[in-house]
PDB file of C-alpha atoms in Angstrom:
ATOM      1  CA  MET F   2      96.104  31.437 107.030  1.00 37.00           C
ATOM      2  CA  GLY F   3      95.503  27.729 107.481  1.00 39.00           C
ATOM      3  CA  ARG F   4      99.106  26.672 107.013  1.00 48.00           C
ATOM      4  CA  VAL F   5     102.331  27.445 108.695  1.00 51.00           C
ATOM      5  CA  GLY F   6     104.274  30.071 106.681  1.00 62.00           C
ATOM      6  CA  SER F   7     101.323  30.985 104.613  1.00 76.00           C
ATOM      7  CA  GLY F   8     100.035  34.597 104.780  1.00 90.00           C
ATOM      8  CA  GLU F   9      99.036  37.740 103.059  1.00 95.00           C
ATOM      9  CA  LEU F  10     101.554  40.597 102.792  1.00 95.00           C
ATOM     10  CA  LYS F  11     100.243  44.171 102.010  1.00 93.00           C
ATOM     11  CA  SER F  12     102.469  46.616 100.548  1.00 91.00           C
ATOM     12  CA  THR F  13     102.303  50.147  98.772  1.00 85.00           C
ATOM     13  CA  ASN F  14     103.151  48.205  95.537  1.00 85.00           C
ATOM     14  CA  GLY F  15     100.270  45.609  95.918  1.00 90.00           C
ATOM     15  CA  THR F  16      99.546  42.464  97.772  1.00 95.00           C
ATOM     16  CA  VAL F  17     101.660  39.239  98.012  1.00 96.00           C
ATOM     17  CA  VAL F  18      99.741  36.034  98.857  1.00 97.00           C
ATOM     18  CA  TRP F  19     101.610  33.123  99.761  1.00 97.00           C
ATOM     19  CA  ASP F  20      99.631  29.903 100.135  1.00 96.00           C
ATOM     20  CA  GLY F  21     102.303  28.063 102.102  1.00 94.00           C
ATOM     21  CA  ILE F  22     102.608  25.203  99.579  1.00 94.00           C
ATOM     22  CA  GLY F  23     104.177  26.599  96.218  1.00 96.00           C
ATOM     23  CA  ILE F  24     102.116  29.418  94.779  1.00 98.00           C
ATOM     24  CA  LEU F  25     102.462  33.205  95.131  1.00 98.00           C
ATOM     25  CA  ARG F  26      99.463  35.490  94.106  1.00 97.00           C
ATOM     26  CA  LEU F  27     100.550  39.023  93.224  1.00 96.00           C
ATOM     27  CA  ARG F  28      97.750  41.593  93.276  1.00 95.00           C
ATOM     28  CA  TYR F  29      98.394  44.899  91.959  1.00 91.00           C
ATOM     29  CA  ASP F  30      96.698  48.282  92.097  1.00 77.00           C
ATOM     30  CA  GLY F  31      97.825  50.796  89.887  1.00 67.00           C
ATOM     31  CA  THR F  32      95.956  53.772  91.370  1.00 67.00           C
ATOM     32  CA  GLN F  33      98.129  54.798  94.137  1.00 71.00           C
ATOM     33  CA  ALA F  34      99.800  58.214  94.133  1.00 70.00           C
ATOM     34  CA  GLY F  35     103.321  58.768  92.914  1.00 70.00           C
ATOM     35  CA  LEU F  36     103.331  56.124  89.983  1.00 74.00           C
ATOM     36  CA  ASP F  37     104.127  57.337  86.523  1.00 79.00           C
ATOM     37  CA  ALA F  38     101.380  56.692  83.884  1.00 81.00           C
ATOM     38  CA  LEU F  39     103.146  53.799  82.328  1.00 84.00           C
ATOM     39  CA  THR F  40     103.636  51.881  85.646  1.00 83.00           C
ATOM     40  CA  SER F  41      99.987  52.838  86.734  1.00 84.00           C
ATOM     41  CA  SER F  42      98.608  51.504  83.651  1.00 87.00           C
ATOM     42  CA  LEU F  43     100.612  48.280  83.569  1.00 89.00           C
ATOM     43  CA  ARG F  44      99.658  47.467  87.257  1.00 88.00           C
ATOM     44  CA  THR F  45      95.998  48.182  86.696  1.00 89.00           C
ATOM     45  CA  ARG F  46      95.891  46.106  83.556  1.00 92.00           C
ATOM     46  CA  LEU F  47      97.974  43.145  85.199  1.00 92.00           C
ATOM     47  CA  GLY F  48      95.590  43.034  88.112  1.00 91.00           C
ATOM     48  CA  GLU F  49      96.849  39.717  89.322  1.00 94.00           C
ATOM     49  CA  ARG F  50      99.606  37.270  88.534  1.00 95.00           C
ATOM     50  CA  ILE F  51     100.254  33.807  89.624  1.00 97.00           C
ATOM     51  CA  LEU F  52     103.857  32.980  90.346  1.00 97.00           C
ATOM     52  CA  PRO F  53     104.831  29.393  91.107  1.00 98.00           C
ATOM     53  CA  VAL F  54     107.800  29.081  93.628  1.00 98.00           C
ATOM     54  CA  GLU F  55     109.900  27.524  90.988  1.00 98.00           C
ATOM     55  CA  ALA F  56     110.158  30.586  89.182  1.00 98.00           C
ATOM     56  CA  LEU F  57     112.145  32.187  92.055  1.00 98.00           C
ATOM     57  CA  LYS F  58     115.692  32.347  92.352  1.00 96.00           C
ATOM     58  CA  ALA F  59     115.750  34.144  95.876  1.00 96.00           C
ATOM     59  CA  VAL F  60     113.606  36.320  98.095  1.00 97.00           C
ATOM     60  CA  GLU F  61     114.929  39.192 100.082  1.00 96.00           C
ATOM     61  CA  VAL F  62     113.675  41.050 103.135  1.00 96.00           C
ATOM     62  CA  SER F  63     115.475  44.461 103.673  1.00 89.00           C
ATOM     63  CA  GLY F  64     114.237  47.251 105.969  1.00 81.00           C
ATOM     64  CA  ALA F  65     110.545  47.071 105.621  1.00 82.00           C
ATOM     65  CA  GLY F  66     110.307  45.713 102.033  1.00 93.00           C
ATOM     66  CA  LEU F  67     109.941  42.155 100.293  1.00 95.00           C
ATOM     67  CA  LYS F  68     111.703  41.461  96.973  1.00 95.00           C
ATOM     68  CA  LEU F  69     111.211  38.503  94.901  1.00 96.00           C
ATOM     69  CA  ILE F  70     114.045  37.711  92.493  1.00 95.00           C
ATOM     70  CA  LEU F  71     113.105  35.732  89.624  1.00 95.00           C
ATOM     71  CA  ARG F  72     115.144  32.992  87.748  1.00 96.00           C
ATOM     72  CA  ASP F  73     116.110  34.223  84.131  1.00 94.00           C
ATOM     73  CA  GLY F  74     113.687  32.886  81.619  1.00 94.00           C
ATOM     74  CA  ALA F  75     110.968  32.477  83.931  1.00 96.00           C
ATOM     75  CA  ASP F  76     108.822  35.525  83.106  1.00 95.00           C
ATOM     76  CA  PRO F  77     108.184  36.459  79.441  1.00 95.00           C
ATOM     77  CA  LEU F  78     107.099  39.873  80.417  1.00 93.00           C
ATOM     78  CA  GLN F  79     110.286  40.533  82.461  1.00 91.00           C
ATOM     79  CA  SER F  80     112.477  39.029  79.805  1.00 92.00           C
ATOM     80  CA  VAL F  81     111.174  41.144  76.872  1.00 91.00           C
ATOM     81  CA  THR F  82     111.734  44.417  78.646  1.00 85.00           C
ATOM     82  CA  GLY F  83     115.374  43.432  79.715  1.00 74.00           C
ATOM     83  CA  GLY F  84     114.228  44.076  83.287  1.00 60.00           C
ATOM     84  CA  GLN F  85     113.276  47.827  82.857  1.00 62.00           C
ATOM     85  CA  VAL F  86     109.895  49.046  83.897  1.00 57.00           C
ATOM     86  CA  VAL F  87     108.590  45.839  85.354  1.00 57.00           C
ATOM     87  CA  MET F  88     111.377  44.918  87.649  1.00 55.00           C
ATOM     88  CA  ASP F  89     109.605  46.621  90.433  1.00 78.00           C
ATOM     89  CA  LEU F  90     106.586  44.355  89.854  1.00 88.00           C
ATOM     90  CA  TYR F  91     108.432  41.955  92.375  1.00 92.00           C
ATOM     91  CA  ASP F  92     109.537  44.677  94.960  1.00 90.00           C
ATOM     92  CA  PHE F  93     107.090  45.242  97.681  1.00 92.00           C
ATOM     93  CA  PRO F  94     108.176  47.994  99.974  1.00 90.00           C
ATOM     94  CA  GLU F  95     106.599  49.144 103.373  1.00 91.00           C
ATOM     95  CA  VAL F  96     105.342  45.802 104.507  1.00 93.00           C
ATOM     96  CA  ASP F  97     105.048  43.961 107.926  1.00 93.00           C
ATOM     97  CA  PRO F  98     108.698  43.169 108.463  1.00 93.00           C
ATOM     98  CA  ALA F  99     107.879  40.164 110.929  1.00 93.00           C
ATOM     99  CA  LEU F 100     105.287  38.586 108.487  1.00 94.00           C
ATOM    100  CA  ALA F 101     107.706  39.252 105.566  1.00 95.00           C
ATOM    101  CA  GLU F 102     110.487  37.412 107.254  1.00 95.00           C
ATOM    102  CA  GLN F 103     108.009  34.545 108.189  1.00 94.00           C
ATOM    103  CA  ILE F 104     106.891  34.116 104.428  1.00 95.00           C
ATOM    104  CA  ALA F 105     110.439  34.636 103.153  1.00 96.00           C
ATOM    105  CA  ARG F 106     111.693  31.829 105.492  1.00 95.00           C
ATOM    106  CA  ASP F 107     108.913  29.521 104.219  1.00 96.00           C
ATOM    107  CA  ILE F 108     109.633  30.275 100.531  1.00 97.00           C
ATOM    108  CA  ARG F 109     113.267  29.528 101.033  1.00 97.00           C
ATOM    109  CA  SER F 110     112.609  26.224 102.742  1.00 96.00           C
ATOM    110  CA  THR F 111     110.279  25.335  99.918  1.00 97.00           C
ATOM    111  CA  LEU F 112     112.754  26.272  97.394  1.00 97.00           C
ATOM    112  CA  VAL F 113     115.415  23.842  99.035  1.00 97.00           C
ATOM    113  CA  ARG F 114     112.637  21.109  99.605  1.00 96.00           C
ATOM    114  CA  ARG F 115     111.847  21.069  95.922  1.00 96.00           C
ATOM    115  CA  ASP F 116     115.658  21.496  94.818  1.00 97.00           C
ATOM    116  CA  VAL F 117     114.729  24.700  92.724  1.00 97.00           C
ATOM    117  CA  PRO F 118     118.004  25.662  90.925  1.00 96.00           C
ATOM    118  CA  PRO F 119     118.991  29.304  90.666  1.00 94.00           C
ATOM    119  CA  THR F 120     119.890  28.849  87.014  1.00 96.00           C
ATOM    120  CA  THR F 121     117.910  30.030  83.796  1.00 96.00           C
ATOM    121  CA  SER F 122     114.620  28.306  83.516  1.00 96.00           C
ATOM    122  CA  ALA F 123     114.147  25.975  80.580  1.00 95.00           C
ATOM    123  CA  ARG F 124     110.631  27.044  80.093  1.00 96.00           C
ATOM    124  CA  TRP F 125     108.258  29.835  80.953  1.00 97.00           C
ATOM    125  CA  LEU F 126     106.798  29.615  84.399  1.00 98.00           C
ATOM    126  CA  LEU F 127     104.636  32.531  84.334  1.00 97.00           C
ATOM    127  CA  ALA F 128     101.900  33.035  81.663  1.00 96.00           C
ATOM    128  CA  PRO F 129     102.127  36.214  79.511  1.00 95.00           C
ATOM    129  CA  PRO F 130      99.308  38.799  79.910  1.00 95.00           C
ATOM    130  CA  VAL F 131      96.431  38.253  77.279  1.00 95.00           C
ATOM    131  CA  ALA F 132      97.113  39.896  74.199  1.00 96.00           C
ATOM    132  CA  PRO F 133      95.486  39.913  70.507  1.00 96.00           C
ATOM    133  CA  ASP F 134      97.184  38.696  67.549  1.00 97.00           C
ATOM    134  CA  ARG F 135      97.159  42.174  65.924  1.00 98.00           C
ATOM    135  CA  LEU F 136      98.836  45.286  66.956  1.00 98.00           C
ATOM    136  CA  THR F 137      98.538  48.616  65.341  1.00 97.00           C
ATOM    137  CA  GLY F 138     101.780  51.009  65.559  1.00 97.00           C
ATOM    138  CA  ARG F 139     102.661  54.276  64.289  1.00 95.00           C
ATOM    139  CA  ASP F 140     104.388  53.061  61.026  1.00 96.00           C
ATOM    140  CA  ALA F 141     103.223  49.433  60.813  1.00 97.00           C
ATOM    141  CA  THR F 142     100.661  46.943  61.828  1.00 98.00           C
ATOM    142  CA  LEU F 143     101.956  43.531  63.219  1.00 98.00           C
ATOM    143  CA  SER F 144      99.758  40.413  63.085  1.00 98.00           C
ATOM    144  CA  VAL F 145     100.578  36.724  63.921  1.00 98.00           C
ATOM    145  CA  ALA F 146      98.777  34.026  61.866  1.00 97.00           C
ATOM    146  CA  ASN F 147      99.600  30.737  60.207  1.00 96.00           C
ATOM    147  CA  GLY F 148     102.875  30.507  62.130  1.00 97.00           C
ATOM    148  CA  ARG F 149     104.336  33.843  60.852  1.00 98.00           C
ATOM    149  CA  LEU F 150     104.662  37.328  62.043  1.00 98.00           C
ATOM    150  CA  THR F 151     103.595  40.009  59.389  1.00 98.00           C
ATOM    151  CA  PHE F 152     104.639  43.648  59.265  1.00 97.00           C
ATOM    152  CA  ASP F 153     102.110  45.762  57.138  1.00 97.00           C
ATOM    153  CA  TYR F 154     103.911  49.031  56.632  1.00 96.00           C
ATOM    154  CA  LYS F 155     101.937  52.160  56.624  1.00 95.00           C
ATOM    155  CA  ARG F 156     102.321  55.019  54.176  1.00 91.00           C
ATOM    156  CA  SER F 157     104.071  56.911  56.947  1.00 89.00           C
ATOM    157  CA  ALA F 158     106.919  54.147  57.171  1.00 94.00           C
ATOM    158  CA  GLY F 159     110.570  55.054  56.252  1.00 91.00           C
ATOM    159  CA  ARG F 160     112.132  54.210  52.952  1.00 90.00           C
ATOM    160  CA  ARG F 161     114.093  51.104  54.240  1.00 91.00           C
ATOM    161  CA  LYS F 162     110.766  49.493  55.313  1.00 94.00           C
ATOM    162  CA  LYS F 163     108.965  50.478  52.089  1.00 89.00           C
ATOM    163  CA  ALA F 164     111.738  49.138  50.120  1.00 91.00           C
ATOM    164  CA  LEU F 165     110.473  45.750  51.108  1.00 89.00           C
ATOM    165  CA  GLY F 166     106.860  46.360  49.700  1.00 88.00           C
ATOM    166  CA  ALA F 167     103.566  46.875  51.577  1.00 88.00           C
ATOM    167  CA  GLN F 168     104.302  43.802  53.708  1.00 92.00           C
ATOM    168  CA  TRP F 169     107.109  41.653  55.097  1.00 94.00           C
ATOM    169  CA  SER F 170     106.617  38.240  57.003  1.00 95.00           C
ATOM    170  CA  VAL F 171     108.951  36.069  58.843  1.00 97.00           C
ATOM    171  CA  PRO F 172     108.234  32.523  60.229  1.00 97.00           C
ATOM    172  CA  LEU F 173     108.056  32.544  63.943  1.00 97.00           C
ATOM    173  CA  VAL F 174     110.545  29.729  63.912  1.00 97.00           C
ATOM    174  CA  ASP F 175     113.163  31.995  62.558  1.00 97.00           C
ATOM    175  CA  ILE F 176     112.563  34.808  65.379  1.00 98.00           C
ATOM    176  CA  ILE F 177     115.249  34.515  68.153  1.00 96.00           C
ATOM    177  CA  ASP F 178     114.499  37.459  70.123  1.00 95.00           C
ATOM    178  CA  VAL F 179     111.667  39.994  70.733  1.00 96.00           C
ATOM    179  CA  GLU F 180     112.533  43.438  72.158  1.00 94.00           C
ATOM    180  CA  TRP F 181     110.271  46.063  73.772  1.00 94.00           C
ATOM    181  CA  SER F 182     111.213  49.606  74.727  1.00 92.00           C
ATOM    182  CA  PRO F 183     108.584  52.189  76.080  1.00 90.00           C
ATOM    183  CA  THR F 184     108.113  55.671  74.874  1.00 85.00           C
ATOM    184  CA  PRO F 185     110.895  57.820  76.468  1.00 78.00           C
ATOM    185  CA  GLY F 186     109.963  61.366  77.918  1.00 64.00           C
ATOM    186  CA  ARG F 187     111.545  63.265  75.005  1.00 52.00           C
ATOM    187  CA  PHE F 188     109.456  65.182  72.793  1.00 52.00           C
ATOM    188  CA  GLY F 189     109.010  63.476  69.487  1.00 56.00           C
ATOM    189  CA  ALA F 190     110.727  60.132  70.684  1.00 67.00           C
ATOM    190  CA  ARG F 191     108.791  56.821  70.303  1.00 84.00           C
ATOM    191  CA  GLY F 192     108.890  53.482  71.929  1.00 92.00           C
ATOM    192  CA  PHE F 193     109.150  50.411  69.748  1.00 95.00           C
ATOM    193  CA  LEU F 194     108.778  46.580  69.418  1.00 97.00           C
ATOM    194  CA  ARG F 195     111.448  44.833  67.189  1.00 96.00           C
ATOM    195  CA  ILE F 196     112.431  41.298  66.500  1.00 97.00           C
ATOM    196  CA  ALA F 197     115.740  39.645  65.829  1.00 96.00           C
ATOM    197  CA  THR F 198     116.577  36.546  63.661  1.00 96.00           C
ATOM    198  CA  ALA F 199     119.855  34.686  62.988  1.00 94.00           C
ATOM    199  CA  GLY F 200     120.429  37.023  60.182  1.00 92.00           C
ATOM    200  CA  THR F 201     119.954  40.216  62.086  1.00 94.00           C
ATOM    201  CA  PRO F 202     123.192  42.238  62.043  1.00 91.00           C
ATOM    202  CA  ASP F 203     124.909  43.375  65.302  1.00 90.00           C
ATOM    203  CA  GLU F 204     124.729  46.916  64.592  1.00 92.00           C
ATOM    204  CA  ARG F 205     121.010  47.958  63.871  1.00 93.00           C
ATOM    205  CA  PRO F 206     119.725  50.970  62.297  1.00 93.00           C
ATOM    206  CA  LYS F 207     117.208  53.074  64.405  1.00 93.00           C
ATOM    207  CA  PRO F 208     113.894  51.657  65.026  1.00 94.00           C
ATOM    208  CA  LYS F 209     112.279  53.939  62.536  1.00 93.00           C
ATOM    209  CA  HIS F 210     114.602  52.832  59.744  1.00 94.00           C
ATOM    210  CA  ASP F 211     114.608  49.041  60.871  1.00 95.00           C
ATOM    211  CA  PRO F 212     112.276  47.033  58.737  1.00 95.00           C
ATOM    212  CA  ALA F 213     111.983  44.621  61.743  1.00 96.00           C
ATOM    213  CA  ALA F 214     110.915  47.113  64.203  1.00 97.00           C
ATOM    214  CA  MET F 215     107.542  48.879  64.634  1.00 97.00           C
ATOM    215  CA  LEU F 216     107.211  52.245  66.304  1.00 97.00           C
ATOM    216  CA  ILE F 217     104.609  52.332  69.095  1.00 96.00           C
ATOM    217  CA  GLU F 218     101.527  54.508  69.102  1.00 94.00           C
ATOM    218  CA  ALA F 219     101.239  57.153  71.672  1.00 89.00           C
ATOM    219  CA  GLY F 220      99.663  55.643  74.851  1.00 89.00           C
ATOM    220  CA  ALA F 221      99.975  52.019  73.511  1.00 94.00           C
ATOM    221  CA  ASP F 222     103.060  51.031  75.338  1.00 93.00           C
ATOM    222  CA  VAL F 223     101.374  48.482  77.501  1.00 94.00           C
ATOM    223  CA  ASP F 224      99.453  47.017  74.500  1.00 96.00           C
ATOM    224  CA  ALA F 225     102.906  46.566  72.876  1.00 96.00           C
ATOM    225  CA  LEU F 226     104.373  45.191  75.810  1.00 95.00           C
ATOM    226  CA  PHE F 227     101.654  42.348  76.174  1.00 97.00           C
ATOM    227  CA  PHE F 228     101.943  41.717  72.562  1.00 98.00           C
ATOM    228  CA  ALA F 229     105.648  41.278  72.777  1.00 97.00           C
ATOM    229  CA  ALA F 230     105.543  39.164  75.776  1.00 96.00           C
ATOM    230  CA  ARG F 231     102.998  36.830  74.087  1.00 97.00           C
ATOM    231  CA  LEU F 232     105.112  36.687  70.967  1.00 98.00           C
ATOM    232  CA  LEU F 233     108.150  35.535  72.946  1.00 96.00           C
ATOM    233  CA  THR F 234     106.168  32.647  74.459  1.00 96.00           C
ATOM    234  CA  ARG F 235     105.254  31.679  70.866  1.00 96.00           C
ATOM    235  CA  ILE F 236     108.895  31.428  69.712  1.00 95.00           C
ATOM    236  CA  ARG F 237     110.283  29.854  73.050  1.00 91.00           C
ATOM    237  CA  PRO F 238     107.697  27.495  74.474  1.00 83.00           C
TER     238      PRO F 238
END
């Protein structure tokens, strides 16, 4: 811990390493007891994330926990989920309260010294997880190439999707939002990934009927999440 305020904070949700200058390393271990399968898989596959202090809006210490509150628009992974599931990637319970207070004070001082605003970030400050350019879903395959996102519909796709033909593509510059929703616990229900453009209606059909949506294959929620986060950074630098 060579610098005043630096330190390594261990938690049941992972480890926070603050370098005392401006970088946080968040290390995850998805193997602890009590985690649902999606959260465990997400943490295991993330492994470690690098978070610059400029990505933070605030840091809170309450009870025996440390919580990092990110600025809107800083993390594509959090943005694409609307905060669900990955929100507690930044919540670290059961820590050493004295060390947590020390690290929190130093982070707050750094935020003030660097004049970091609590407003929405103008650019992504965390890198998206690595993801391929192709993702196979239950009723379509998505692929990114030559500045376009293409939906290749499967034979199992619904009528509204098939009405567009075997393929439908949209320029990346026309996409204004990317949404991901994990598979819920209900039998037969599916998670989905879908996009929005300027022409997308306010009231959308269910994902299985929406040509701009792909149903996620069973067990592929994290793959779809990583693909969606990377796609978001392609449309918003």
